[in-house]
Amino acid sequence: MQTRDYRIDILRSVSAFCVVVIHVVSASVTYNDAAVAQATVWQMNVVHNLSSWAVPVFFMITGFCVMGDDRECTWQWTFGHIGKFVGILFTVGWFYALLEYIYMEKSVSLRAVGLALVDVLNGDTWTHMWYIYYIIGIYLVLPVVKSHIVQNQRNVGCLSGLLFLSTILIPAVNGWMGLSIDMHLPMSGYMFYVVTGAMISMCRFSKMKYINAALAAVNVVTVIYVLEHGKDEIYPYTSLPVCMMALSIFALMAWNPVGLHIGRKWVGLSECTLGIYLIHPFFLNLMIKLLHIYPLHGMAWISIPAACMVLYFGSYATVYVLRKLPIVNRLF
């Protein structure tokens, strides 16, 4: 029987909170009831960029847990998980798409119900649901990748390096030097993070203090860079700064032990993180569009963290209850 890895529970819980932060600061600027000062926009952009490491970490967790051990990744297991994600799209995703029609038409109709289903098929539901579409695609190739590549550590390193080159490094070089080098592998994009998560799970080091110092240094340098240059744009999740933060934070957690007395405290939160991800935008929209509570009102350094905490733990409490309900608990 495989023992629970509490490091992953901590990463899931903290990453989910950072995703809430990303959405709160974005919505605060986009949907504020008055023009937002440029200085505030810069601050929100920096907070957004400093929190963006959380999204790649979720993909690395998939690689770490699914491809990083000796268990066989069967098609039956894979389609079981894909079925769950498809179910999420046609329940939670459909509900969000329907809400848009209700918001526009001020009523519910069979036409709106049907159009919402079509929107889900077209990938046109609330934007945070993109993750579910992506993870379905990744799960479709996991059995092939694990059986033919991940069983050999050298192959994992080579594939991770090639994906890093095509997904992270070449776009960064293009941006710095004004080039247009075009190199796309069939499985580039977020697959790089999945494969790298598997690679990190296979690596072991005897003298961790030097590795920890190097990883911490990478993270500090990246944070300084983001503080200096991350004001004017939102970095993509496959950008070099976000990648460096994600890799260093994930590796620091994955390669260092966590005590049982600490790790067990995170299990409850960790088990609800998918649900938190799915439903916190509902409460965020409710707060801004219906209750007209705008996080940028007052002192942002207090109101933004407060909004994040309320949404995170409010969503956690809601998911905790939903997980107790038959049938519904299969989604969360």
Short mmCIF file of C-alpha atoms in Angstrom, two decimals:
data_model
loop_
_atom_site.label_atom_id
_atom_site.label_comp_id
_atom_site.label_asym_id
_atom_site.label_seq_id
_atom_site.Cartn_x
_atom_site.Cartn_y
_atom_site.Cartn_z
CA MET A 1 0.00 0.00 0.00
CA GLN A 2 1.43 3.37 -0.99
CA THR A 3 1.98 5.81 1.88
CA ARG A 4 0.50 9.30 1.64
CA ASP A 5 2.92 12.01 0.57
CA TYR A 6 2.11 14.98 2.79
CA ARG A 7 4.41 17.22 0.77
CA ILE A 8 1.94 16.98 -2.10
CA ASP A 9 -0.92 17.82 0.26
CA ILE A 10 0.88 21.01 1.30
CA LEU A 11 1.66 21.94 -2.31
CA ARG A 12 -1.94 21.38 -3.37
CA SER A 13 -3.33 23.47 -0.53
CA VAL A 14 -0.95 26.41 -0.96
CA SER A 15 -1.22 26.32 -4.76
CA ALA A 16 -5.02 26.41 -4.58
CA PHE A 17 -4.80 29.52 -2.40
CA CYS A 18 -2.47 31.17 -4.91
CA VAL A 19 -4.95 30.44 -7.71
CA VAL A 20 -7.62 32.22 -5.66
CA VAL A 21 -5.20 35.15 -5.31
CA ILE A 22 -4.69 35.24 -9.09
CA HIS A 23 -8.41 35.43 -9.76
CA VAL A 24 -9.11 37.97 -7.02
CA VAL A 25 -6.46 40.45 -8.18
CA SER A 26 -7.48 40.02 -11.83
CA ALA A 27 -11.18 40.50 -11.15
CA SER A 28 -10.47 43.42 -8.82
CA VAL A 29 -8.88 45.36 -11.67
CA THR A 30 -11.23 44.22 -14.43
CA TYR A 31 -14.56 44.64 -12.65
CA ASN A 32 -13.90 47.51 -10.26
CA ASP A 33 -16.71 50.09 -10.25
CA ALA A 34 -14.27 52.94 -10.94
CA ALA A 35 -11.10 53.45 -12.92
CA VAL A 36 -8.13 51.82 -11.21
CA ALA A 37 -4.98 53.90 -10.72
CA GLN A 38 -2.02 52.77 -12.80
CA ALA A 39 0.11 52.26 -9.69
CA THR A 40 -2.53 49.87 -8.33
CA VAL A 41 -2.65 47.98 -11.62
CA TRP A 42 1.13 47.54 -11.44
CA GLN A 43 0.85 46.21 -7.89
CA MET A 44 -1.89 43.76 -8.85
CA ASN A 45 0.15 42.57 -11.86
CA VAL A 46 3.13 41.86 -9.61
CA VAL A 47 0.97 39.93 -7.14
CA HIS A 48 -0.57 38.00 -10.04
CA ASN A 49 2.86 37.10 -11.46
CA LEU A 50 4.27 36.11 -8.08
CA SER A 51 1.33 33.74 -7.58
CA SER A 52 1.42 32.20 -11.07
CA TRP A 53 3.82 29.41 -10.08
CA ALA A 54 0.83 27.60 -8.57
CA VAL A 55 -0.71 26.62 -11.92
CA PRO A 56 2.36 24.77 -13.30
CA VAL A 57 2.75 23.10 -9.90
CA PHE A 58 -0.66 21.43 -10.30
CA PHE A 59 0.54 19.88 -13.57
CA MET A 60 3.80 18.80 -11.91
CA ILE A 61 1.80 17.16 -9.13
CA THR A 62 0.02 15.11 -11.80
CA GLY A 63 3.35 13.92 -13.20
CA PHE A 64 4.80 13.33 -9.73
CA CYS A 65 1.85 11.23 -8.53
CA VAL A 66 0.79 9.44 -11.72
CA MET A 67 4.05 8.88 -13.58
CA GLY A 68 6.57 9.05 -10.76
CA ASP A 69 6.01 5.60 -9.26
CA ASP A 70 6.11 1.97 -10.39
CA ARG A 71 2.37 1.48 -10.68
CA GLU A 72 1.00 0.73 -14.13
CA CYS A 73 -1.03 3.53 -15.70
CA THR A 74 -3.76 1.49 -17.38
CA TRP A 75 -6.30 2.73 -19.91
CA GLN A 76 -9.11 1.63 -17.57
CA TRP A 77 -7.70 3.83 -14.77
CA THR A 78 -7.13 6.70 -17.21
CA PHE A 79 -10.65 6.69 -18.67
CA GLY A 80 -12.07 6.46 -15.16
CA HIS A 81 -10.42 9.78 -14.32
CA ILE A 82 -11.29 11.29 -17.70
CA GLY A 83 -14.92 10.36 -17.07
CA LYS A 84 -14.82 12.35 -13.83
CA PHE A 85 -13.42 15.42 -15.59
CA VAL A 86 -15.97 15.14 -18.41
CA GLY A 87 -18.66 14.94 -15.75
CA ILE A 88 -17.28 18.14 -14.20
CA LEU A 89 -17.45 19.91 -17.58
CA PHE A 90 -21.08 18.93 -18.19
CA THR A 91 -22.24 19.81 -14.67
CA VAL A 92 -20.11 22.58 -13.20
CA GLY A 93 -18.98 23.93 -16.58
CA TRP A 94 -22.52 23.76 -17.96
CA PHE A 95 -23.88 25.54 -14.87
CA TYR A 96 -21.42 28.41 -15.34
CA ALA A 97 -22.24 28.68 -19.05
CA LEU A 98 -25.95 28.73 -18.17
CA LEU A 99 -25.36 31.48 -15.60
CA GLU A 100 -24.05 33.71 -18.37
CA TYR A 101 -27.33 33.37 -20.29
CA ILE A 102 -29.34 33.95 -17.12
CA TYR A 103 -27.28 37.05 -16.39
CA MET A 104 -27.82 38.42 -19.92
CA GLU A 105 -31.48 37.40 -20.42
CA LYS A 106 -32.64 37.76 -16.78
CA SER A 107 -34.51 34.46 -17.12
CA VAL A 108 -34.06 30.71 -17.59
CA SER A 109 -35.19 29.04 -20.82
CA LEU A 110 -34.78 25.70 -22.58
CA ARG A 111 -32.93 27.58 -25.31
CA ALA A 112 -30.37 28.78 -22.76
CA VAL A 113 -30.02 25.27 -21.36
CA GLY A 114 -29.23 23.88 -24.82
CA LEU A 115 -26.91 26.72 -25.76
CA ALA A 116 -25.00 26.26 -22.51
CA LEU A 117 -24.36 22.62 -23.45
CA VAL A 118 -23.10 23.71 -26.85
CA ASP A 119 -20.83 26.24 -25.17
CA VAL A 120 -19.29 23.49 -23.04
CA LEU A 121 -18.56 21.46 -26.19
CA ASN A 122 -16.95 24.55 -27.73
CA GLY A 123 -14.88 25.25 -24.60
CA ASP A 124 -16.82 28.47 -24.06
CA THR A 125 -17.64 28.35 -20.36
CA TRP A 126 -16.01 30.29 -17.51
CA THR A 127 -12.35 30.84 -18.22
CA HIS A 128 -10.94 28.94 -15.23
CA MET A 129 -12.41 25.72 -16.66
CA TRP A 130 -9.58 25.67 -19.23
CA TYR A 131 -7.65 23.54 -16.75
CA ILE A 132 -10.21 20.74 -16.99
CA TYR A 133 -10.01 20.68 -20.80
CA TYR A 134 -6.21 20.58 -20.65
CA ILE A 135 -6.03 17.87 -18.01
CA ILE A 136 -8.35 15.64 -20.07
CA GLY A 137 -5.95 15.93 -23.02
CA ILE A 138 -2.97 15.16 -20.82
CA TYR A 139 -4.62 12.12 -19.26
CA LEU A 140 -5.30 10.76 -22.76
CA VAL A 141 -1.57 10.43 -23.43
CA LEU A 142 -0.39 9.45 -19.93
CA PRO A 143 -0.51 5.66 -20.48
CA VAL A 144 1.57 5.97 -23.65
CA VAL A 145 4.07 8.38 -22.13
CA LYS A 146 4.50 6.33 -18.97
CA SER A 147 4.85 2.95 -20.67
CA HIS A 148 7.28 4.05 -23.39
CA ILE A 149 9.25 6.92 -21.85
CA VAL A 150 8.94 7.32 -18.10
CA GLN A 151 10.14 3.82 -17.26
CA ASN A 152 13.65 4.96 -18.21
CA GLN A 153 15.00 7.90 -16.19
CA ARG A 154 17.30 8.99 -19.01
CA ASN A 155 14.35 9.16 -21.40
CA VAL A 156 12.45 11.30 -18.91
CA GLY A 157 15.35 13.73 -18.66
CA CYS A 158 15.69 13.96 -22.44
CA LEU A 159 11.96 14.51 -22.99
CA SER A 160 11.81 17.10 -20.21
CA GLY A 161 14.79 18.92 -21.74
CA LEU A 162 13.25 18.96 -25.21
CA LEU A 163 9.92 20.20 -23.88
CA PHE A 164 11.69 22.90 -21.86
CA LEU A 165 13.50 24.00 -25.02
CA SER A 166 10.36 24.22 -27.14
CA THR A 167 7.91 25.41 -24.49
CA ILE A 168 9.92 27.72 -22.22
CA LEU A 169 13.35 28.66 -23.54
CA ILE A 170 12.76 29.35 -27.25
CA PRO A 171 9.75 31.63 -26.61
CA ALA A 172 11.84 33.50 -24.01
CA VAL A 173 14.74 33.93 -26.45
CA ASN A 174 12.29 35.08 -29.13
CA GLY A 175 10.98 37.73 -26.76
CA TRP A 176 14.41 38.95 -25.66
CA MET A 177 16.00 39.07 -29.10
CA GLY A 178 13.02 39.82 -31.34
CA LEU A 179 13.34 36.49 -33.15
CA SER A 180 10.61 34.19 -34.45
CA ILE A 181 12.09 30.72 -33.98
CA ASP A 182 9.23 28.25 -34.29
CA MET A 183 9.76 24.87 -32.68
CA HIS A 184 6.72 23.01 -31.38
CA LEU A 185 6.79 19.40 -30.24
CA PRO A 186 3.54 17.40 -30.44
CA MET A 187 3.33 17.28 -26.62
CA SER A 188 4.71 20.68 -25.72
CA GLY A 189 2.95 23.20 -23.50
CA TYR A 190 1.85 21.99 -20.09
CA MET A 191 3.08 18.47 -20.81
CA PHE A 192 6.55 19.80 -19.93
CA TYR A 193 5.44 20.35 -16.35
CA VAL A 194 3.85 16.89 -16.14
CA VAL A 195 7.01 15.14 -17.36
CA THR A 196 9.22 17.30 -15.14
CA GLY A 197 7.09 16.37 -12.13
CA ALA A 198 7.78 12.71 -12.93
CA MET A 199 11.50 13.44 -13.31
CA ILE A 200 11.68 15.24 -9.96
CA SER A 201 10.02 12.25 -8.26
CA MET A 202 12.83 10.00 -9.56
CA CYS A 203 15.74 12.18 -8.47
CA ARG A 204 17.43 11.73 -5.09
CA PHE A 205 20.34 13.69 -3.62
CA SER A 206 22.48 12.95 -0.59
CA LYS A 207 23.54 16.52 0.28
CA MET A 208 20.32 18.47 0.14
CA LYS A 209 21.67 21.61 1.80
CA TYR A 210 23.53 22.60 -1.37
CA ILE A 211 20.54 21.76 -3.58
CA ASN A 212 18.23 23.70 -1.27
CA ALA A 213 20.56 26.71 -1.35
CA ALA A 214 20.67 26.62 -5.16
CA LEU A 215 16.87 26.27 -5.47
CA ALA A 216 16.29 29.06 -2.96
CA ALA A 217 18.72 31.29 -4.87
CA VAL A 218 16.89 30.64 -8.14
CA ASN A 219 13.62 31.54 -6.52
CA VAL A 220 14.97 34.72 -4.91
CA VAL A 221 16.51 35.91 -8.19
CA THR A 222 13.26 35.21 -10.04
CA VAL A 223 11.18 37.05 -7.44
CA ILE A 224 13.49 40.07 -7.69
CA TYR A 225 13.15 39.98 -11.47
CA VAL A 226 9.35 39.84 -11.26
CA LEU A 227 9.27 42.71 -8.74
CA GLU A 228 11.35 44.79 -11.13
CA HIS A 229 9.88 43.81 -14.50
CA GLY A 230 6.49 42.22 -13.75
CA LYS A 231 4.48 45.42 -13.44
CA ASP A 232 3.54 45.99 -17.06
CA GLU A 233 2.40 42.54 -18.16
CA ILE A 234 0.94 39.27 -16.96
CA TYR A 235 3.40 36.44 -17.58
CA PRO A 236 2.03 33.28 -19.26
CA TYR A 237 2.27 30.10 -17.19
CA THR A 238 4.86 28.81 -19.65
CA SER A 239 7.06 31.91 -19.38
CA LEU A 240 10.61 31.55 -18.06
CA PRO A 241 10.09 33.50 -14.78
CA VAL A 242 6.96 31.51 -13.86
CA CYS A 243 8.67 28.26 -14.84
CA MET A 244 11.70 29.02 -12.64
CA MET A 245 9.54 29.82 -9.63
CA ALA A 246 7.39 26.72 -10.14
CA LEU A 247 10.34 24.36 -10.57
CA SER A 248 12.28 25.70 -7.59
CA ILE A 249 9.28 25.71 -5.24
CA PHE A 250 8.11 22.25 -6.31
CA ALA A 251 11.59 20.74 -6.06
CA LEU A 252 12.17 22.30 -2.63
CA MET A 253 9.02 20.64 -1.34
CA ALA A 254 9.44 17.35 -3.18
CA TRP A 255 13.04 16.74 -2.12
CA ASN A 256 12.69 17.63 1.55
CA PRO A 257 10.86 15.57 4.18
CA VAL A 258 7.81 16.83 6.06
CA GLY A 259 6.98 15.67 9.58
CA LEU A 260 3.80 13.67 10.11
CA HIS A 261 2.49 16.11 12.72
CA ILE A 262 2.72 18.92 10.15
CA GLY A 263 1.67 17.01 7.04
CA ARG A 264 -1.52 15.51 8.47
CA LYS A 265 -2.92 18.99 9.17
CA TRP A 266 -3.05 19.69 5.43
CA VAL A 267 -4.90 16.55 4.30
CA GLY A 268 -8.41 17.97 4.74
CA LEU A 269 -7.61 21.07 2.69
CA SER A 270 -5.74 19.06 0.07
CA GLU A 271 -8.68 16.74 -0.57
CA CYS A 272 -10.90 19.73 -1.31
CA THR A 273 -8.55 21.66 -3.62
CA LEU A 274 -10.18 20.58 -6.89
CA GLY A 275 -13.54 21.67 -5.55
CA ILE A 276 -12.08 24.95 -4.28
CA TYR A 277 -10.68 25.58 -7.75
CA LEU A 278 -14.03 24.84 -9.38
CA ILE A 279 -16.36 26.89 -7.19
CA HIS A 280 -14.41 29.88 -5.85
CA PRO A 281 -15.06 31.92 -9.07
CA PHE A 282 -18.79 31.54 -8.38
CA PHE A 283 -18.41 33.24 -5.01
CA LEU A 284 -16.05 35.82 -6.50
CA ASN A 285 -18.62 36.77 -9.15
CA LEU A 286 -21.36 36.76 -6.53
CA MET A 287 -19.32 39.12 -4.39
CA ILE A 288 -18.51 41.60 -7.17
CA LYS A 289 -21.44 41.46 -9.61
CA LEU A 290 -24.37 40.81 -7.26
CA LEU A 291 -23.32 42.15 -3.86
CA HIS A 292 -21.15 44.91 -5.38
CA ILE A 293 -18.33 44.27 -2.92
CA TYR A 294 -15.14 45.43 -4.63
CA PRO A 295 -11.84 44.24 -3.12
CA LEU A 296 -10.02 47.42 -4.18
CA HIS A 297 -12.29 49.60 -2.07
CA GLY A 298 -10.49 50.83 1.01
CA MET A 299 -6.91 49.79 1.71
CA ALA A 300 -5.97 47.16 -0.88
CA TRP A 301 -3.23 45.66 1.27
CA ILE A 302 -5.96 44.65 3.73
CA SER A 303 -9.02 44.13 1.49
CA ILE A 304 -7.32 41.94 -1.13
CA PRO A 305 -5.85 39.41 1.37
CA ALA A 306 -9.15 39.45 3.28
CA ALA A 307 -11.12 38.69 0.11
CA CYS A 308 -8.72 35.85 -0.75
CA MET A 309 -9.03 34.29 2.70
CA VAL A 310 -12.83 34.57 2.74
CA LEU A 311 -13.17 33.04 -0.74
CA TYR A 312 -10.64 30.27 -0.06
CA PHE A 313 -12.05 29.09 3.26
CA GLY A 314 -15.65 29.79 2.22
CA SER A 315 -15.11 27.59 -0.83
CA TYR A 316 -13.42 24.97 1.34
CA ALA A 317 -16.39 24.87 3.72
CA THR A 318 -18.80 24.56 0.78
CA VAL A 319 -16.80 21.75 -0.84
CA TYR A 320 -16.50 19.97 2.52
CA VAL A 321 -20.30 19.85 2.70
CA LEU A 322 -20.73 18.90 -0.98
CA ARG A 323 -18.33 15.98 -0.54
CA LYS A 324 -20.76 14.54 2.01
CA LEU A 325 -23.60 14.36 -0.54
CA PRO A 326 -24.14 11.20 -2.62
CA ILE A 327 -23.38 11.51 -6.36
CA VAL A 328 -22.26 15.13 -5.96
CA ASN A 329 -19.20 13.95 -4.02
CA ARG A 330 -17.93 12.21 -7.16
CA LEU A 331 -17.29 15.60 -8.78
CA PHE A 332 -15.29 17.05 -5.90
#
